[in-house]
Amino acid sequence: MEKRSTYSRLFTVFFRIGLFTFGGGFAMLPLIEKEIVDVHGWARRDEILDIFALAQSVPGAIGVNTAVFIGLRLRGLLGAMAALLGVVTPSIAIILVIARLFSQFQSNLHLLRAFSGVKAAVVGLIAAAAWRAGKNGVVDRFGLLVVGVAFLLSAFAIIPIIWVIVLGGLGGILHYRRKEGVQ
Amino acid sequence: MTIYWDLLSTFFKMGLFTFGGGYAMLPLLQREVVEKKKWATEAELMDYYAIGQSTPGIIAVNTASFVGYFQGGLLGAIAATIGLVLPSIMIILVVASVLHQLTDFAWLDHAFAGIRVAVSALVSFSVYKLGKAGIADTFGLVWALLTFAAIAFLKLSPIWIVAVSFVLGNVLRRREGDRAS
């Protein structure tokens, strides 16, 4: 049953995952786990779960990071490229078709109606994602302070967004270092 | 500067500073793509996200392909996508090569804790802007709030909510149209 993880198999597996998961990179994780651990036996479950954790803590899209990490672990740099190419190719192909038909979509009444519902849902979806990330992060006064400052800095466009992110990171390091020093 | 290089470098920046998946990219997309480069309007960004949610694949890649295609065709879509994924490849190569040496990642964890909190604040402001551009009426507002509650508190899967939204949008709008005519 256990076949070697060649470049072409890595490409095919990730192509299938890219083609069949709706809802973004995060929704791919269960399917990736199943394919890599259960179907192909290329890695142990705990290894894959470690990779998922890492992929979510480095910058970048989660689906991209996960494909690169797994490809790299299994077959080195070229393996990472094969997995990545596999996972993004369906996205690009589908979006190209939709983009080409975009003006026709915009005059299709059924689609416009349907999308008015999806758009409202997307606003709720993103708000929920932000709320969850905030809830896990705001555990003390420091967290509240960071949220407040970041919100004001972005609402009034005082400094570039990138600097708000960098400041959040620096603040995190300083705050927790001080807290550990006290203990 | 050619458009391809411009797309590549703009999305490179986004790949480098996106912490936490496709939704965390929203503040940067608004600042870079809508306000600075004017490659899309806020309402178009809303369309891209809605399409990204309803089609397969990674949402950040879908959005990059969209913006890239409208600016520079097929090559534009590829340039934007390459820009988006390059930082991931570079960072992961570094992380993987130092992983067995670094046992103490505590400071990095702390940095990420601070970043996640900052990003959640950034995104909540962004989502307000997005909602202002994309939600036109009471139905939209109510549905957005219900979706928020369903995912944040009931932990329902976004995929089903998008599917229901498709049907509901169609049915409700048709009835409105019938009433109007």
GROMACS .gro file of C-alpha atoms in nm:
model
  364
    1MET     CA    1   0.000   0.000   0.000
    2GLU     CA    2   0.275   0.239   0.099
    3LYS     CA    3   0.407   0.405  -0.214
    4ARG     CA    4   0.708   0.633  -0.212
    5SER     CA    5   0.639   1.004  -0.210
    6THR     CA    6   0.772   1.094  -0.553
    7TYR     CA    7   0.748   1.450  -0.687
    8SER     CA    8   0.465   1.359  -0.919
    9ARG     CA    9   0.267   1.188  -0.641
   10LEU     CA   10   0.317   1.490  -0.415
   11PHE     CA   11   0.192   1.712  -0.695
   12THR     CA   12  -0.111   1.492  -0.760
   13VAL     CA   13  -0.212   1.460  -0.396
   14PHE     CA   14  -0.191   1.835  -0.335
   15PHE     CA   15  -0.361   1.911  -0.667
   16ARG     CA   16  -0.656   1.701  -0.554
   17ILE     CA   17  -0.661   1.876  -0.217
   18GLY     CA   18  -0.650   2.217  -0.387
   19LEU     CA   19  -0.930   2.118  -0.621
   20PHE     CA   20  -1.170   1.970  -0.369
   21THR     CA   21  -1.153   2.190  -0.058
   22PHE     CA   22  -1.383   2.484  -0.020
   23GLY     CA   23  -1.333   2.747   0.246
   24GLY     CA   24  -0.960   2.817   0.221
   25GLY     CA   25  -0.636   2.671   0.353
   26PHE     CA   26  -0.767   2.606   0.701
   27ALA     CA   27  -1.037   2.377   0.564
   28MET     CA   28  -0.767   2.174   0.385
   29LEU     CA   29  -0.597   2.052   0.700
   30PRO     CA   30  -0.825   1.752   0.774
   31LEU     CA   31  -0.802   1.639   0.412
   32ILE     CA   32  -0.423   1.677   0.411
   33GLU     CA   33  -0.399   1.475   0.731
   34LYS     CA   34  -0.610   1.198   0.581
   35GLU     CA   35  -0.418   1.183   0.253
   36ILE     CA   36  -0.067   1.201   0.399
   37VAL     CA   37  -0.117   0.985   0.710
   38ASP     CA   38  -0.402   0.743   0.639
   39VAL     CA   39  -0.405   0.700   0.262
   40HIS     CA   40  -0.035   0.720   0.179
   41GLY     CA   41   0.140   0.660   0.511
   42TRP     CA   42   0.408   0.917   0.432
   43ALA     CA   43   0.422   1.057   0.786
   44ARG     CA   44   0.299   0.986   1.137
   45ARG     CA   45  -0.002   1.172   1.270
   46ASP     CA   46   0.195   1.358   1.536
   47GLU     CA   47   0.447   1.475   1.273
   48ILE     CA   48   0.167   1.616   1.060
   49LEU     CA   49   0.003   1.789   1.356
   50ASP     CA   50   0.340   1.949   1.443
   51ILE     CA   51   0.367   2.071   1.085
   52PHE     CA   52   0.012   2.217   1.103
   53ALA     CA   53   0.108   2.410   1.416
   54LEU     CA   54   0.427   2.544   1.256
   55ALA     CA   55   0.250   2.634   0.932
   56GLN     CA   56   0.006   2.848   1.126
   57SER     CA   57   0.268   3.033   1.325
   58VAL     CA   58   0.491   3.150   1.039
   59PRO     CA   59   0.370   3.428   0.809
   60GLY     CA   60   0.189   3.343   0.486
   61ALA     CA   61  -0.124   3.161   0.375
   62ILE     CA   62  -0.190   2.847   0.581
   63GLY     CA   63  -0.252   2.623   0.279
   64VAL     CA   64   0.068   2.741   0.112
   65ASN     CA   65   0.276   2.699   0.427
   66THR     CA   66   0.143   2.351   0.495
   67ALA     CA   67   0.213   2.230   0.140
   68VAL     CA   68   0.568   2.371   0.151
   69PHE     CA   69   0.643   2.223   0.495
   70ILE     CA   70   0.517   1.876   0.404
   71GLY     CA   71   0.684   1.872   0.061
   72LEU     CA   72   1.010   1.985   0.220
   73ARG     CA   73   0.994   1.724   0.494
   74LEU     CA   74   0.920   1.441   0.251
   75ARG     CA   75   1.128   1.523  -0.057
   76GLY     CA   76   1.337   1.835   0.006
   77LEU     CA   77   1.314   2.165  -0.179
   78LEU     CA   78   1.186   2.012  -0.505
   79GLY     CA   79   0.925   1.821  -0.309
   80ALA     CA   80   0.813   2.151  -0.153
   81MET     CA   81   0.782   2.300  -0.503
   82ALA     CA   82   0.584   2.000  -0.630
   83ALA     CA   83   0.337   2.015  -0.339
   84LEU     CA   84   0.301   2.392  -0.367
   85LEU     CA   85   0.249   2.384  -0.743
   86GLY     CA   86  -0.011   2.112  -0.693
   87VAL     CA   87  -0.211   2.302  -0.433
   88VAL     CA   88  -0.216   2.639  -0.616
   89THR     CA   89  -0.273   2.522  -0.975
   90PRO     CA   90  -0.647   2.446  -0.937
   91SER     CA   91  -0.699   2.785  -0.765
   92ILE     CA   92  -0.529   2.978  -1.040
   93ALA     CA   93  -0.706   2.784  -1.317
   94ILE     CA   94  -1.052   2.827  -1.165
   95ILE     CA   95  -1.003   3.195  -1.089
   96LEU     CA   96  -0.878   3.260  -1.443
   97VAL     CA   97  -1.198   3.112  -1.584
   98ILE     CA   98  -1.416   3.309  -1.344
   99ALA     CA   99  -1.222   3.632  -1.404
  100ARG     CA  100  -1.267   3.590  -1.777
  101LEU     CA  101  -1.644   3.546  -1.733
  102PHE     CA  102  -1.665   3.812  -1.463
  103SER     CA  103  -1.855   4.067  -1.667
  104GLN     CA  104  -2.113   3.803  -1.767
  105PHE     CA  105  -2.151   3.704  -1.402
  106GLN     CA  106  -2.225   4.062  -1.315
  107SER     CA  107  -2.523   4.067  -1.547
  108ASN     CA  108  -2.658   3.730  -1.430
  109LEU     CA  109  -2.942   3.806  -1.194
  110HIS     CA  110  -2.940   3.465  -1.020
  111LEU     CA  111  -2.573   3.485  -0.939
  112LEU     CA  112  -2.597   3.846  -0.825
  113ARG     CA  113  -2.877   3.757  -0.585
  114ALA     CA  114  -2.692   3.454  -0.455
  115PHE     CA  115  -2.373   3.652  -0.409
  116SER     CA  116  -2.545   3.922  -0.211
  117GLY     CA  117  -2.603   3.651   0.051
  118VAL     CA  118  -2.246   3.521   0.030
  119LYS     CA  119  -2.101   3.870   0.068
  120ALA     CA  120  -2.292   3.930   0.387
  121ALA     CA  121  -2.176   3.589   0.513
  122VAL     CA  122  -1.814   3.672   0.429
  123VAL     CA  123  -1.830   3.985   0.646
  124GLY     CA  124  -1.958   3.770   0.933
  125LEU     CA  125  -1.699   3.501   0.863
  126ILE     CA  126  -1.405   3.740   0.875
  127ALA     CA  127  -1.540   3.914   1.184
  128ALA     CA  128  -1.572   3.576   1.356
  129ALA     CA  129  -1.213   3.484   1.263
  130ALA     CA  130  -1.087   3.815   1.407
  131TRP     CA  131  -1.298   3.771   1.718
  132ARG     CA  132  -1.163   3.421   1.779
  133ALA     CA  133  -0.801   3.527   1.731
  134GLY     CA  134  -0.859   3.822   1.963
  135LYS     CA  135  -1.035   3.615   2.226
  136ASN     CA  136  -0.744   3.373   2.248
  137GLY     CA  137  -0.492   3.655   2.259
  138VAL     CA  138  -0.656   3.903   2.494
  139VAL     CA  139  -0.596   3.725   2.821
  140ASP     CA  140  -0.468   4.018   3.024
  141ARG     CA  141  -0.445   4.398   3.037
  142PHE     CA  142  -0.152   4.392   2.797
  143GLY     CA  143  -0.365   4.218   2.534
  144LEU     CA  144  -0.639   4.478   2.574
  145LEU     CA  145  -0.383   4.757   2.542
  146VAL     CA  146  -0.244   4.609   2.218
  147VAL     CA  147  -0.593   4.573   2.072
  148GLY     CA  148  -0.681   4.932   2.159
  149VAL     CA  149  -0.359   5.081   2.026
  150ALA     CA  150  -0.363   4.871   1.708
  151PHE     CA  151  -0.725   4.962   1.643
  152LEU     CA  152  -0.660   5.336   1.681
  153LEU     CA  153  -0.343   5.321   1.471
  154SER     CA  154  -0.527   5.146   1.188
  155ALA     CA  155  -0.855   5.340   1.212
  156PHE     CA  156  -0.674   5.672   1.175
  157ALA     CA  157  -0.411   5.529   0.937
  158ILE     CA  158  -0.134   5.677   1.153
  159ILE     CA  159   0.144   5.435   1.061
  160PRO     CA  160   0.171   5.164   0.793
  161ILE     CA  161  -0.012   4.843   0.879
  162ILE     CA  162   0.311   4.649   0.865
  163TRP     CA  163   0.447   4.856   1.154
  164VAL     CA  164   0.140   4.784   1.363
  165ILE     CA  165   0.212   4.413   1.317
  166VAL     CA  166   0.583   4.456   1.398
  167LEU     CA  167   0.497   4.662   1.708
  168GLY     CA  168   0.256   4.391   1.822
  169GLY     CA  169   0.538   4.137   1.796
  170LEU     CA  170   0.791   4.355   1.979
  171GLY     CA  171   0.535   4.438   2.247
  172GLY     CA  172   0.468   4.067   2.294
  173ILE     CA  173   0.835   3.987   2.343
  174LEU     CA  174   0.896   4.274   2.588
  175HIS     CA  175   0.582   4.217   2.791
  176TYR     CA  176   0.627   3.844   2.841
  177ARG     CA  177   0.997   3.880   2.911
  178ARG     CA  178   0.918   4.126   3.188
  179LYS     CA  179   0.647   3.901   3.324
  180GLU     CA  180   0.885   3.606   3.333
  181GLY     CA  181   1.150   3.821   3.503
  182VAL     CA  182   0.905   3.903   3.782
  183GLN     CA  183   0.818   3.541   3.851
  184MET     CA  184   0.858   4.931  -1.333
  185THR     CA  185   0.650   4.673  -1.519
  186ILE     CA  186   0.312   4.569  -1.385
  187TYR     CA  187   0.440   4.214  -1.329
  188TRP     CA  188   0.718   4.329  -1.102
  189ASP     CA  189   0.478   4.563  -0.926
  190LEU     CA  190   0.231   4.277  -0.864
  191LEU     CA  191   0.507   4.043  -0.749
  192SER     CA  192   0.657   4.289  -0.501
  193THR     CA  193   0.319   4.404  -0.366
  194PHE     CA  194   0.199   4.049  -0.299
  195PHE     CA  195   0.542   3.956  -0.162
  196LYS     CA  196   0.486   4.215   0.108
  197MET     CA  197   0.144   4.064   0.179
  198GLY     CA  198   0.279   3.710   0.201
  199LEU     CA  199   0.547   3.831   0.441
  200PHE     CA  200   0.311   4.009   0.678
  201THR     CA  201   0.006   3.784   0.677
  202PHE     CA  202  -0.023   3.609   1.012
  203GLY     CA  203  -0.314   3.371   1.050
  204GLY     CA  204  -0.450   3.287   0.705
  205GLY     CA  205  -0.653   3.453   0.431
  206TYR     CA  206  -0.867   3.673   0.654
  207ALA     CA  207  -0.558   3.828   0.815
  208MET     CA  208  -0.451   3.952   0.472
  209LEU     CA  209  -0.754   4.181   0.447
  210PRO     CA  210  -0.606   4.493   0.615
  211LEU     CA  211  -0.300   4.480   0.388
  212LEU     CA  212  -0.513   4.420   0.078
  213GLN     CA  213  -0.721   4.726   0.162
  214ARG     CA  214  -0.418   4.943   0.221
  215GLU     CA  215  -0.199   4.824  -0.068
  216VAL     CA  216  -0.438   4.708  -0.340
  217VAL     CA  217  -0.733   4.943  -0.284
  218GLU     CA  218  -0.586   5.260  -0.138
  219LYS     CA  219  -0.228   5.274  -0.268
  220LYS     CA  220  -0.229   5.094  -0.604
  221LYS     CA  221  -0.599   5.136  -0.684
  222TRP     CA  222  -0.604   4.795  -0.851
  223ALA     CA  223  -0.950   4.726  -0.707
  224THR     CA  224  -1.227   4.906  -0.521
  225GLU     CA  225  -1.344   4.805  -0.175
  226ALA     CA  226  -1.659   4.655  -0.335
  227GLU     CA  227  -1.450   4.451  -0.581
  228LEU     CA  228  -1.237   4.322  -0.295
  229MET     CA  229  -1.561   4.208  -0.134
  230ASP     CA  230  -1.649   4.024  -0.459
  231TYR     CA  231  -1.309   3.853  -0.465
  232TYR     CA  232  -1.346   3.733  -0.108
  233ALA     CA  233  -1.701   3.611  -0.176
  234ILE     CA  234  -1.582   3.420  -0.485
  235GLY     CA  235  -1.276   3.293  -0.297
  236GLN     CA  236  -1.506   3.150  -0.028
  237SER     CA  237  -1.732   2.982  -0.282
  238THR     CA  238  -1.462   2.828  -0.503
  239PRO     CA  239  -1.205   2.564  -0.410
  240GLY     CA  240  -0.853   2.650  -0.311
  241ILE     CA  241  -0.655   2.878  -0.083
  242ILE     CA  242  -0.835   3.211  -0.040
  243ALA     CA  243  -0.518   3.422  -0.043
  244VAL     CA  244  -0.409   3.257  -0.368
  245ASN     CA  245  -0.754   3.307  -0.522
  246THR     CA  246  -0.749   3.677  -0.432
  247ALA     CA  247  -0.394   3.725  -0.562
  248SER     CA  248  -0.486   3.552  -0.890
  249PHE     CA  249  -0.791   3.773  -0.929
  250VAL     CA  250  -0.611   4.101  -0.874
  251GLY     CA  251  -0.319   3.982  -1.088
  252TYR     CA  252  -0.542   3.871  -1.375
  253PHE     CA  253  -0.727   4.201  -1.399
  254GLN     CA  254  -0.398   4.395  -1.399
  255GLY     CA  255  -0.185   4.176  -1.624
  256GLY     CA  256  -0.375   3.874  -1.758
  257LEU     CA  257  -0.242   3.523  -1.706
  258LEU     CA  258   0.113   3.642  -1.640
  259GLY     CA  259  -0.018   3.896  -1.393
  260ALA     CA  260  -0.204   3.624  -1.201
  261ILE     CA  261   0.111   3.412  -1.192
  262ALA     CA  262   0.332   3.705  -1.086
  263ALA     CA  263   0.098   3.794  -0.798
  264THR     CA  264   0.081   3.432  -0.684
  265ILE     CA  265   0.459   3.388  -0.698
  266GLY     CA  266   0.497   3.708  -0.495
  267LEU     CA  267   0.250   3.577  -0.237
  268VAL     CA  268   0.416   3.237  -0.189
  269LEU     CA  269   0.786   3.338  -0.207
  270PRO     CA  270   0.809   3.461   0.155
  271SER     CA  271   0.649   3.134   0.274
  272ILE     CA  272   0.909   2.928   0.089
  273MET     CA  273   1.200   3.138   0.214
  274ILE     CA  274   1.085   3.152   0.576
  275ILE     CA  275   1.003   2.781   0.592
  276LEU     CA  276   1.342   2.689   0.446
  277VAL     CA  277   1.507   2.890   0.724
  278VAL     CA  278   1.279   2.757   0.997
  279ALA     CA  279   1.328   2.397   0.885
  280SER     CA  280   1.705   2.435   0.878
  281VAL     CA  281   1.731   2.582   1.230
  282LEU     CA  282   1.455   2.376   1.386
  283HIS     CA  283   1.677   2.110   1.536
  284GLN     CA  284   1.915   2.367   1.686
  285LEU     CA  285   1.663   2.596   1.846
  286THR     CA  286   1.504   2.435   2.144
  287ASP     CA  287   1.386   2.755   2.306
  288PHE     CA  288   1.126   2.921   2.089
  289ALA     CA  289   0.968   3.108   2.382
  290TRP     CA  290   1.048   3.458   2.254
  291LEU     CA  291   0.902   3.370   1.915
  292ASP     CA  292   0.583   3.243   2.078
  293HIS     CA  293   0.555   3.571   2.265
  294ALA     CA  294   0.609   3.771   1.949
  295PHE     CA  295   0.332   3.575   1.777
  296ALA     CA  296   0.099   3.622   2.072
  297GLY     CA  297   0.142   4.000   2.039
  298ILE     CA  298   0.107   3.983   1.661
  299ARG     CA  299  -0.214   3.781   1.673
  300VAL     CA  300  -0.373   4.034   1.905
  301ALA     CA  301  -0.263   4.326   1.687
  302VAL     CA  302  -0.389   4.150   1.373
  303SER     CA  303  -0.729   4.078   1.527
  304ALA     CA  304  -0.769   4.451   1.595
  305LEU     CA  305  -0.657   4.538   1.242
  306VAL     CA  306  -0.898   4.288   1.091
  307SER     CA  307  -1.195   4.406   1.296
  308PHE     CA  308  -1.148   4.757   1.162
  309SER     CA  309  -1.104   4.619   0.809
  310VAL     CA  310  -1.418   4.413   0.829
  311TYR     CA  311  -1.612   4.725   0.924
  312LYS     CA  312  -1.483   4.897   0.608
  313LEU     CA  313  -1.559   4.589   0.400
  314GLY     CA  314  -1.910   4.566   0.540
  315LYS     CA  315  -1.977   4.930   0.460
  316ALA     CA  316  -1.885   4.864   0.097
  317GLY     CA  317  -2.049   4.524   0.059
  318ILE     CA  318  -2.365   4.520   0.269
  319ALA     CA  319  -2.645   4.715   0.112
  320ASP     CA  320  -2.954   4.652   0.325
  321THR     CA  321  -3.106   4.513   0.643
  322PHE     CA  322  -3.105   4.157   0.514
  323GLY     CA  323  -2.729   4.180   0.458
  324LEU     CA  324  -2.665   4.325   0.801
  325VAL     CA  325  -2.880   4.066   0.980
  326TRP     CA  326  -2.725   3.780   0.782
  327ALA     CA  327  -2.372   3.905   0.857
  328LEU     CA  328  -2.450   3.919   1.230
  329LEU     CA  329  -2.610   3.572   1.225
  330THR     CA  330  -2.309   3.431   1.038
  331PHE     CA  331  -2.077   3.588   1.291
  332ALA     CA  332  -2.269   3.433   1.581
  333ALA     CA  333  -2.297   3.094   1.411
  334ILE     CA  334  -1.922   3.067   1.359
  335ALA     CA  335  -1.792   3.248   1.666
  336PHE     CA  336  -2.026   3.089   1.921
  337LEU     CA  337  -2.185   2.782   1.765
  338LYS     CA  338  -1.866   2.691   1.576
  339LEU     CA  339  -2.055   2.592   1.261
  340SER     CA  340  -1.854   2.517   0.948
  341PRO     CA  341  -1.812   2.820   0.718
  342ILE     CA  342  -1.863   2.596   0.414
  343TRP     CA  343  -2.226   2.518   0.500
  344ILE     CA  344  -2.296   2.878   0.585
  345VAL     CA  345  -2.170   2.988   0.244
  346ALA     CA  346  -2.388   2.724   0.077
  347VAL     CA  347  -2.697   2.839   0.270
  348SER     CA  348  -2.613   3.202   0.189
  349PHE     CA  349  -2.615   3.119  -0.179
  350VAL     CA  350  -2.968   2.980  -0.165
  351LEU     CA  351  -3.101   3.233   0.082
  352GLY     CA  352  -2.965   3.530  -0.113
  353ASN     CA  353  -3.130   3.401  -0.427
  354VAL     CA  354  -3.469   3.327  -0.270
  355LEU     CA  355  -3.499   3.645  -0.063
  356ARG     CA  356  -3.386   3.875  -0.340
  357ARG     CA  357  -3.627   3.718  -0.587
  358ARG     CA  358  -3.918   3.778  -0.350
  359GLU     CA  359  -3.807   4.136  -0.305
  360GLY     CA  360  -3.790   4.174  -0.681
  361ASP     CA  361  -4.137   4.025  -0.719
  362ARG     CA  362  -4.277   4.265  -0.467
  363ALA     CA  363  -4.115   4.561  -0.637
  364SER     CA  364  -4.243   4.476  -0.982
   0.00000   0.00000   0.00000
